[in-house]
């Protein structure tokens, strides 16, 4: 598949990436008082959760010197940059500049937070005004997220199925049924959030995690990008 | 115990880290690894003909393999870091000690290539390193699905210490850690341990202490 077709396919899955919710991470992977990297099409994020449990998605770039905020740390209700300690609140506003302790930071200094919500154990982020709520994966619960270095076409070929209108792709590997909520990443790779039936046991979830590993091996072997590498 | 040490070596850091965590005092003997190449000089080759550090001396015990040093320090001072004595936990710890040498050979070699310009097939090293990280991520994910935070059991063991440093420094070799949420949280659990110490490139969790307060003017 050439790159133009690939872009079209992913665009087809995310027709209005600018005003659509993208599943960026599992809620359990961003526990209280932590920060982790995340991605929207063309935009790096710092996903973070305050000590009190408030989730936020900032642009992954400190407005001071450009350091990735995902390398920073969460103390209390604020995200701090690892470089010079500029701290940002849940609304994105800068609340503290350690080198100027008596100054109230101007409102223009902002970490550019995006719209974010949690539903079904998944953190959803939207770069502008979402027109509708994120899809409801009723009856499914997330197990893990993994990066697959393959095109959507290779994933669909490996699954012998196509992603549905919710961005959900189902596959059966050695008798284990998994669903994957897909999100675009930079380059020829996708982020797959693996989901299983809500009544799955711990053993079922481990089996689903292993099935996802096997699925990734299949999809990457089928991907023209990995064959060329 | 005397450790022949280099501050930028992840293998030396494994020994300093475990010793700090379990309260064993080490006498450090700094080695001019780079640029001096002192580990290949006559004094150190007499101790370790392989020309590698760390080297650990304790009375008549002389060790040149970091995994053996972890076993020695834990056996002397903190046997709970060796698991519960069962066949299952003992073997799983050995499994990860062996695996840790793959991390050294892949992530560590990529880091030496990028930082000290050592020769090597950097694409091949990065690719093999990524494969090892994917295996570690899968194993840690299964542990988390069983509500276990560490590699072998619900408390840290020498398996975690053996694997942690080269993983944490993988970005030095141009290998991203961003795709691995379980590795991220596992590293965080290790860095949150009481008496954790840093090395260049692996910092403590600043948020565990209150924000520093500016001293009063003139104080």
Short mmCIF file of C-alpha atoms in Angstrom, two decimals:
data_model
loop_
_atom_site.label_atom_id
_atom_site.label_comp_id
_atom_site.label_asym_id
_atom_site.label_seq_id
_atom_site.Cartn_x
_atom_site.Cartn_y
_atom_site.Cartn_z
CA UNK A 1 0.00 0.00 0.00
CA UNK A 2 1.44 3.39 -0.94
CA UNK A 3 1.57 6.21 1.56
CA UNK A 4 -1.28 8.20 0.02
CA UNK A 5 -3.61 5.21 0.28
CA UNK A 6 -2.42 4.59 3.82
CA UNK A 7 -3.17 8.17 4.79
CA UNK A 8 -6.59 7.86 3.20
CA UNK A 9 -7.35 4.65 5.11
CA UNK A 10 -6.35 6.17 8.43
CA UNK A 11 -8.23 9.32 7.61
CA UNK A 12 -11.20 7.13 6.81
CA UNK A 13 -10.95 5.69 10.28
CA UNK A 14 -10.52 9.12 11.83
CA UNK A 15 -12.45 11.25 9.33
CA UNK A 16 -12.27 14.40 11.43
CA UNK A 17 -9.25 13.78 13.60
CA UNK A 18 -9.35 17.42 14.61
CA UNK A 19 -12.83 17.20 16.12
CA UNK A 20 -12.94 13.55 17.09
CA UNK A 21 -12.09 11.70 20.28
CA UNK A 22 -8.93 9.60 19.95
CA UNK A 23 -8.23 6.74 22.42
CA UNK A 24 -4.75 7.68 23.64
CA UNK A 25 -4.16 5.42 26.69
CA UNK A 26 -5.74 3.12 29.23
CA UNK A 27 -6.84 4.81 32.44
CA UNK A 28 -4.85 2.28 34.52
CA UNK A 29 -1.66 3.23 32.67
CA UNK A 30 -1.88 6.81 33.98
CA UNK A 31 -2.32 6.34 37.76
CA UNK A 32 -2.59 9.24 40.21
CA UNK A 33 0.43 11.57 40.42
CA UNK A 34 2.06 10.34 37.18
CA UNK A 35 2.67 11.64 33.65
CA UNK A 36 3.11 9.65 30.44
CA UNK A 37 3.53 10.44 26.74
CA UNK A 38 0.54 10.29 24.37
CA UNK A 39 -0.22 11.14 20.75
CA UNK A 40 -2.87 12.80 18.60
CA UNK A 41 -2.37 12.90 14.83
CA UNK A 42 0.52 15.32 14.41
CA UNK A 43 0.66 16.30 18.08
CA UNK A 44 2.61 14.94 21.06
CA UNK A 45 0.86 14.97 24.43
CA UNK A 46 1.79 14.76 28.09
CA UNK A 47 -1.02 12.80 29.75
CA UNK A 48 -1.06 13.30 33.47
CA UNK A 49 -3.22 12.66 36.49
CA UNK A 50 -3.13 14.79 39.61
CA UNK A 51 -2.76 13.35 43.09
CA UNK A 52 -6.51 13.86 43.55
CA UNK A 53 -7.19 11.88 40.33
CA UNK A 54 -7.90 14.67 37.84
CA UNK A 55 -6.80 13.65 34.29
CA UNK A 56 -5.31 16.19 31.86
CA UNK A 57 -3.72 16.15 28.38
CA UNK A 58 -1.15 18.92 27.82
CA UNK A 59 0.85 19.67 24.73
CA UNK A 60 4.12 17.77 25.27
CA UNK A 61 6.23 20.92 25.09
CA UNK A 62 7.06 23.28 27.91
CA UNK A 63 6.39 26.84 26.69
CA UNK A 64 9.62 27.92 28.41
CA UNK A 65 12.40 25.96 26.66
CA UNK A 66 10.55 23.27 24.72
CA UNK A 67 11.36 20.33 27.02
CA UNK A 68 8.91 17.42 26.79
CA UNK A 69 6.53 17.76 29.75
CA UNK A 70 6.14 13.94 29.74
CA UNK A 71 9.68 13.87 31.23
CA UNK A 72 8.38 15.99 34.11
CA UNK A 73 6.60 15.06 37.31
CA UNK A 74 3.28 15.56 39.07
CA UNK A 75 3.35 17.01 42.54
CA UNK A 76 -0.10 17.49 44.07
CA UNK A 77 -2.44 19.01 41.49
CA UNK A 78 0.21 20.38 39.12
CA UNK A 79 2.52 19.10 36.36
CA UNK A 80 6.12 20.35 36.64
CA UNK A 81 8.70 20.53 33.86
CA UNK A 82 11.89 18.57 34.66
CA UNK A 83 14.05 21.34 33.18
CA UNK A 84 13.38 24.52 35.24
CA UNK A 85 10.36 23.48 37.27
CA UNK A 86 7.68 25.59 35.61
CA UNK A 87 4.40 24.14 36.93
CA UNK A 88 1.06 23.94 35.20
CA UNK A 89 -2.41 23.41 36.65
CA UNK A 90 -5.19 21.14 35.36
CA UNK A 91 -6.51 23.95 33.10
CA UNK A 92 -3.03 24.38 31.53
CA UNK A 93 -2.27 27.70 33.21
CA UNK A 94 1.25 28.21 34.56
CA UNK A 95 1.03 28.40 38.35
CA UNK A 96 4.69 28.63 39.37
CA UNK A 97 8.06 29.73 37.97
CA UNK A 98 10.65 28.75 40.59
CA UNK A 99 13.26 31.27 39.35
CA UNK A 100 10.73 34.09 39.94
CA UNK A 101 8.99 33.01 43.13
CA UNK A 102 7.32 36.38 43.75
CA UNK A 103 5.85 36.67 40.27
CA UNK A 104 2.34 35.60 39.38
CA UNK A 105 2.84 33.93 35.97
CA UNK A 106 0.95 35.74 33.20
CA UNK A 107 -2.13 33.97 31.82
CA UNK A 108 -0.51 33.73 28.38
CA UNK A 109 1.89 31.05 29.69
CA UNK A 110 -0.10 27.90 29.13
CA UNK A 111 0.56 24.19 28.48
CA UNK A 112 -2.19 24.10 25.80
CA UNK A 113 -4.38 21.45 27.40
CA UNK A 114 -6.74 19.50 25.16
CA UNK A 115 -10.26 18.23 25.79
CA UNK A 116 -9.97 14.94 27.69
CA UNK A 117 -12.38 12.44 29.21
CA UNK A 118 -12.37 8.87 30.46
CA UNK A 119 -14.91 6.28 29.37
CA UNK A 120 -14.81 2.49 29.47
CA UNK A 121 -11.35 2.49 31.09
CA UNK A 122 -9.86 4.48 28.19
CA UNK A 123 -8.50 8.05 28.15
CA UNK A 124 -9.92 9.94 25.15
CA UNK A 125 -8.44 13.21 23.89
CA UNK A 126 -9.73 15.66 21.29
CA UNK A 127 -7.77 18.52 19.74
CA UNK A 128 -10.76 20.81 19.29
CA UNK A 129 -14.48 20.90 19.97
CA UNK A 130 -15.79 17.33 19.89
CA UNK A 131 -19.08 17.00 18.01
CA UNK A 132 -20.16 13.79 19.74
CA UNK A 133 -19.15 11.56 22.66
CA UNK A 134 -16.51 8.84 22.14
CA UNK A 135 -17.79 5.44 20.99
CA UNK A 136 -19.19 3.12 23.62
CA UNK A 137 -17.44 -0.28 23.61
CA UNK A 138 -20.30 -1.84 25.49
CA UNK A 139 -19.52 -5.16 27.17
CA UNK A 140 -15.77 -4.85 26.57
CA UNK A 141 -13.01 -3.89 29.00
CA UNK A 142 -9.39 -2.93 28.21
CA UNK A 143 -6.44 -5.24 28.96
CA UNK A 144 -3.36 -3.43 27.65
CA UNK A 145 -2.09 -1.03 24.98
CA UNK A 146 0.63 -1.95 22.52
CA UNK A 147 2.33 -0.31 19.57
CA UNK A 148 2.17 -2.21 16.27
CA UNK A 149 4.65 -1.19 13.59
CA UNK A 150 2.41 -1.95 10.66
CA UNK A 151 -0.14 -0.25 8.47
CA UNK A 152 -3.85 -0.48 9.07
CA UNK A 153 -4.07 -2.61 5.90
CA UNK A 154 -1.61 -5.13 7.38
CA UNK A 155 -3.58 -5.25 10.63
CA UNK A 156 -6.79 -5.87 8.74
CA UNK A 157 -5.13 -8.56 6.63
CA UNK A 158 -3.80 -10.28 9.76
CA UNK A 159 -7.22 -10.06 11.41
CA UNK A 160 -9.06 -11.12 8.23
CA UNK A 161 -11.50 -8.38 9.11
CA UNK A 162 -11.88 -4.63 8.69
CA UNK A 163 -12.03 -2.01 11.41
CA UNK A 164 -15.60 -0.95 12.11
CA UNK A 165 -17.00 2.58 12.35
CA UNK A 166 -15.87 2.86 15.98
CA UNK A 167 -12.25 2.13 15.02
CA UNK A 168 -12.59 -1.34 16.53
CA UNK A 169 -10.88 -4.35 14.90
CA UNK A 170 -11.67 -7.91 16.05
CA UNK A 171 -9.40 -10.91 15.61
CA UNK A 172 -9.32 -14.54 16.75
CA UNK A 173 -5.83 -15.93 17.40
CA UNK A 174 -5.55 -19.62 18.33
CA UNK A 175 -9.12 -19.55 19.57
CA UNK A 176 -8.69 -16.40 21.67
CA UNK A 177 -11.02 -13.56 20.66
CA UNK A 178 -9.66 -10.04 21.09
CA UNK A 179 -10.85 -6.60 20.06
CA UNK A 180 -8.51 -3.70 19.37
CA UNK A 181 -9.40 -0.01 19.56
CA UNK A 182 -6.96 1.62 17.14
CA UNK A 183 -5.35 5.03 17.21
CA UNK A 184 -2.87 6.55 14.76
CA UNK A 185 0.77 7.18 15.72
CA UNK A 186 3.50 8.97 13.80
CA UNK A 187 4.91 6.92 10.92
CA UNK A 188 3.65 3.53 9.78
CA UNK A 189 2.52 2.35 13.20
CA UNK A 190 -0.66 2.19 15.22
CA UNK A 191 -1.55 2.10 18.90
CA UNK A 192 -3.84 -0.85 19.70
CA UNK A 193 -5.83 -0.96 22.93
CA UNK A 194 -6.68 -4.63 23.47
CA UNK A 195 -10.17 -5.27 24.82
CA UNK A 196 -11.90 -8.44 26.05
CA UNK A 197 -15.39 -9.35 27.25
CA UNK A 198 -16.15 -7.65 30.56
CA UNK A 199 -16.68 -10.97 32.38
CA UNK A 200 -13.18 -12.26 31.48
CA UNK A 201 -11.10 -13.80 34.26
CA UNK A 202 -7.50 -12.90 35.05
CA UNK A 203 -6.38 -15.97 33.04
CA UNK A 204 -8.53 -14.82 30.08
CA UNK A 205 -6.88 -11.41 30.17
CA UNK A 206 -3.37 -12.89 30.22
CA UNK A 207 -4.38 -15.13 27.28
CA UNK A 208 -5.64 -12.02 25.44
CA UNK A 209 -2.34 -10.23 26.11
CA UNK A 210 -0.42 -13.18 24.62
CA UNK A 211 -2.83 -13.34 21.67
CA UNK A 212 -2.15 -9.65 21.02
CA UNK A 213 1.61 -10.38 20.94
CA UNK A 214 1.02 -13.15 18.38
CA UNK A 215 -1.25 -10.86 16.38
CA UNK A 216 1.44 -8.15 16.33
CA UNK A 217 4.01 -10.64 15.00
CA UNK A 218 1.60 -11.58 12.19
CA UNK A 219 0.67 -8.00 11.29
CA UNK A 220 4.27 -6.75 11.31
CA UNK A 221 5.38 -9.68 9.12
CA UNK A 222 2.64 -8.74 6.63
CA UNK A 223 3.42 -5.04 6.63
CA UNK A 224 5.30 -3.82 3.56
CA UNK A 225 6.98 -1.20 5.80
CA UNK A 226 8.56 -3.86 8.02
CA UNK A 227 9.49 -6.02 5.01
CA UNK A 228 11.37 -3.07 3.55
CA UNK A 229 13.20 -2.38 6.82
CA UNK B 1 33.25 -4.78 50.39
CA UNK B 2 35.30 -2.99 47.74
CA UNK B 3 33.72 -2.16 44.37
CA UNK B 4 35.83 -1.21 41.36
CA UNK B 5 33.37 1.31 40.00
CA UNK B 6 32.65 3.66 37.10
CA UNK B 7 29.91 6.22 37.66
CA UNK B 8 28.45 5.97 34.11
CA UNK B 9 28.39 2.15 34.04
CA UNK B 10 24.89 0.66 34.43
CA UNK B 11 26.44 -2.64 35.61
CA UNK B 12 28.36 -0.87 38.40
CA UNK B 13 25.19 1.06 39.28
CA UNK B 14 23.31 -2.24 39.79
CA UNK B 15 25.71 -3.06 42.63
CA UNK B 16 25.68 0.43 44.16
CA UNK B 17 21.86 0.48 43.95
CA UNK B 18 21.27 -2.89 45.63
CA UNK B 19 23.85 -2.10 48.31
CA UNK B 20 22.09 1.21 49.05
CA UNK B 21 18.63 -0.39 49.11
CA UNK B 22 19.66 -3.11 51.58
CA UNK B 23 22.02 -0.98 53.66
CA UNK B 24 25.38 -2.54 52.75
CA UNK B 25 28.33 -0.17 52.83
CA UNK B 26 30.66 -0.31 49.82
CA UNK B 27 34.15 1.07 49.53
CA UNK B 28 34.24 2.56 46.05
CA UNK B 29 37.43 2.43 44.01
CA UNK B 30 36.80 4.67 40.96
CA UNK B 31 38.11 3.28 37.66
CA UNK B 32 39.06 5.57 34.77
CA UNK B 33 37.04 3.56 32.25
CA UNK B 34 36.80 6.39 29.74
CA UNK B 35 38.96 7.87 28.39
CA UNK B 36 41.75 6.16 30.39
CA UNK B 37 40.80 2.53 29.69
CA UNK B 38 42.10 1.65 33.16
CA UNK B 39 40.02 -1.57 33.20
CA UNK B 40 42.41 -2.89 30.53
CA UNK B 41 45.52 -1.95 32.52
CA UNK B 42 47.74 -4.43 34.40
CA UNK B 43 46.29 -3.80 37.89
CA UNK B 44 42.69 -4.54 36.91
CA UNK B 45 43.49 -7.29 34.39
CA UNK B 46 45.17 -9.11 37.29
CA UNK B 47 41.80 -9.09 39.05
CA UNK B 48 39.63 -9.67 35.97
CA UNK B 49 41.45 -10.93 32.85
CA UNK B 50 38.25 -10.23 30.88
CA UNK B 51 39.04 -6.53 31.22
CA UNK B 52 35.61 -5.54 32.50
CA UNK B 53 34.09 -3.79 35.50
CA UNK B 54 32.48 -3.97 38.02
CA UNK B 55 34.77 -6.06 40.21
CA UNK B 56 33.76 -6.81 43.80
CA UNK B 57 36.23 -7.85 46.50
CA UNK B 58 35.23 -9.04 49.96
CA UNK B 59 37.99 -10.79 51.95
CA UNK B 60 38.82 -13.88 49.87
CA UNK B 61 35.79 -13.49 47.58
CA UNK B 62 36.51 -11.95 44.17
CA UNK B 63 33.59 -11.50 41.78
CA UNK B 64 33.60 -10.20 38.20
CA UNK B 65 29.99 -10.79 37.12
CA UNK B 66 27.34 -8.30 38.25
CA UNK B 67 24.60 -10.95 38.66
CA UNK B 68 26.86 -12.92 41.01
CA UNK B 69 27.52 -9.73 43.00
CA UNK B 70 23.77 -9.15 43.39
CA UNK B 71 23.37 -12.74 44.69
CA UNK B 72 26.30 -12.25 47.09
CA UNK B 73 25.10 -8.96 48.56
CA UNK B 74 21.50 -10.17 48.91
CA UNK B 75 22.61 -13.48 50.50
CA UNK B 76 24.76 -11.61 53.01
CA UNK B 77 22.38 -8.81 53.92
CA UNK B 78 18.83 -9.23 52.56
CA UNK B 79 17.80 -12.79 51.61
CA UNK B 80 14.24 -11.65 50.86
CA UNK B 81 15.71 -10.09 47.67
CA UNK B 82 16.38 -13.68 46.49
CA UNK B 83 12.69 -14.69 46.55
CA UNK B 84 10.97 -17.06 48.95
CA UNK B 85 13.31 -20.03 48.42
CA UNK B 86 10.78 -21.91 46.28
CA UNK B 87 11.83 -23.58 43.02
CA UNK B 88 9.42 -21.30 41.17
CA UNK B 89 10.72 -17.98 42.45
CA UNK B 90 14.36 -19.05 42.47
CA UNK B 91 14.20 -20.17 38.85
CA UNK B 92 12.28 -17.09 37.75
CA UNK B 93 14.96 -14.89 39.30
CA UNK B 94 17.64 -16.86 37.40
CA UNK B 95 15.58 -16.43 34.23
CA UNK B 96 15.71 -12.63 34.59
CA UNK B 97 19.38 -12.57 35.60
CA UNK B 98 20.16 -14.37 32.32
CA UNK B 99 17.79 -12.07 30.43
CA UNK B 100 19.60 -9.05 31.89
CA UNK B 101 22.72 -10.04 29.93
CA UNK B 102 20.68 -9.73 26.73
CA UNK B 103 19.81 -6.19 27.82
CA UNK B 104 23.52 -5.46 28.32
CA UNK B 105 24.40 -6.94 24.92
CA UNK B 106 21.67 -5.01 23.07
CA UNK B 107 20.60 -1.83 24.91
CA UNK B 108 24.03 -1.49 26.54
CA UNK B 109 25.97 -1.96 23.29
CA UNK B 110 23.71 0.54 21.50
CA UNK B 111 24.41 3.01 24.33
CA UNK B 112 28.20 2.47 24.09
CA UNK B 113 27.97 2.96 20.33
CA UNK B 114 26.06 6.22 20.67
CA UNK B 115 27.91 7.65 23.70
CA UNK B 116 31.47 6.35 23.37
CA UNK B 117 31.52 5.69 19.61
CA UNK B 118 32.16 1.95 20.07
CA UNK B 119 31.88 -0.02 16.81
CA UNK B 120 28.76 -2.05 16.14
CA UNK B 121 25.72 -2.55 13.91
CA UNK B 122 23.60 0.13 15.56
CA UNK B 123 20.37 -0.73 13.66
CA UNK B 124 20.74 -4.39 14.57
CA UNK B 125 21.46 -3.57 18.23
CA UNK B 126 18.47 -1.23 18.43
CA UNK B 127 16.20 -3.79 16.80
CA UNK B 128 17.34 -6.57 19.17
CA UNK B 129 17.00 -4.17 22.10
CA UNK B 130 13.45 -3.32 21.11
CA UNK B 131 12.63 -7.03 20.94
CA UNK B 132 13.98 -7.51 24.49
CA UNK B 133 11.95 -4.52 25.74
CA UNK B 134 8.80 -5.98 24.15
CA UNK B 135 9.40 -9.26 26.02
CA UNK B 136 9.90 -7.38 29.28
CA UNK B 137 6.77 -5.29 28.68
CA UNK B 138 4.70 -8.43 28.02
CA UNK B 139 5.96 -10.09 31.21
CA UNK B 140 5.37 -6.99 33.35
CA UNK B 141 1.89 -6.60 31.83
CA UNK B 142 1.02 -10.15 32.89
CA UNK B 143 2.32 -9.38 36.39
CA UNK B 144 0.12 -6.25 36.53
CA UNK B 145 -2.92 -8.23 35.36
CA UNK B 146 -2.25 -10.42 38.44
CA UNK B 147 -1.83 -7.28 40.64
CA UNK B 148 1.94 -7.83 41.01
CA UNK B 149 4.17 -4.76 40.68
CA UNK B 150 7.61 -6.39 40.27
CA UNK B 151 9.16 -8.99 37.95
CA UNK B 152 9.01 -12.07 40.18
CA UNK B 153 6.77 -11.39 43.18
CA UNK B 154 4.97 -8.60 45.02
CA UNK B 155 8.20 -7.14 46.38
CA UNK B 156 11.42 -6.25 44.56
CA UNK B 157 14.12 -8.90 44.04
CA UNK B 158 17.57 -8.87 42.48
CA UNK B 159 15.81 -9.69 39.19
CA UNK B 160 14.39 -6.16 39.14
CA UNK B 161 17.75 -4.59 40.00
CA UNK B 162 19.55 -6.66 37.32
CA UNK B 163 17.18 -5.46 34.58
CA UNK B 164 16.42 -1.88 35.66
CA UNK B 165 19.55 0.17 34.78
CA UNK B 166 20.03 -0.81 31.11
CA UNK B 167 16.28 -0.44 30.52
CA UNK B 168 16.15 3.00 32.13
CA UNK B 169 19.10 4.18 29.99
CA UNK B 170 17.84 2.66 26.70
CA UNK B 171 17.14 6.16 25.25
CA UNK B 172 20.92 6.85 25.46
CA UNK B 173 21.24 4.21 22.72
CA UNK B 174 18.48 5.76 20.63
CA UNK B 175 15.86 3.24 21.77
CA UNK B 176 12.57 4.79 22.90
CA UNK B 177 10.81 3.69 26.09
CA UNK B 178 7.62 5.54 25.17
CA UNK B 179 5.71 2.49 23.80
CA UNK B 180 5.84 0.59 27.13
CA UNK B 181 3.33 1.59 29.85
CA UNK B 182 4.10 -1.40 32.10
CA UNK B 183 7.87 -0.77 31.93
CA UNK B 184 7.18 2.89 32.77
CA UNK B 185 5.22 1.99 35.93
CA UNK B 186 7.72 -0.72 36.96
CA UNK B 187 10.60 1.76 36.71
CA UNK B 188 8.56 4.15 38.77
CA UNK B 189 8.02 1.49 41.47
CA UNK B 190 11.78 0.88 41.66
CA UNK B 191 12.58 4.59 41.80
CA UNK B 192 10.04 4.97 44.62
CA UNK B 193 11.81 2.42 46.86
CA UNK B 194 13.16 3.71 50.15
CA UNK B 195 16.92 4.44 49.97
CA UNK B 196 16.89 4.49 46.13
CA UNK B 197 19.99 6.20 44.72
CA UNK B 198 20.52 7.94 41.38
CA UNK B 199 23.10 7.66 38.63
CA UNK B 200 23.63 10.14 35.78
CA UNK B 201 20.60 9.68 33.51
CA UNK B 202 18.42 7.99 36.16
CA UNK B 203 16.97 10.53 38.54
CA UNK B 204 14.90 10.11 41.69
CA UNK B 205 11.18 10.92 41.84
CA UNK B 206 11.22 14.61 42.77
CA UNK B 207 7.54 14.52 43.69
CA UNK B 208 8.16 12.22 46.67
CA UNK B 209 9.50 15.21 48.57
CA UNK B 210 7.75 18.54 49.10
CA UNK B 211 8.60 21.38 46.74
CA UNK B 212 11.74 23.19 47.89
CA UNK B 213 11.01 26.41 49.76
CA UNK B 214 13.09 29.52 49.20
CA UNK B 215 15.05 30.48 52.30
CA UNK B 216 14.06 33.82 53.83
CA UNK B 217 16.02 36.81 52.57
CA UNK B 218 19.20 37.26 54.63
CA UNK B 219 18.79 33.88 56.30
#
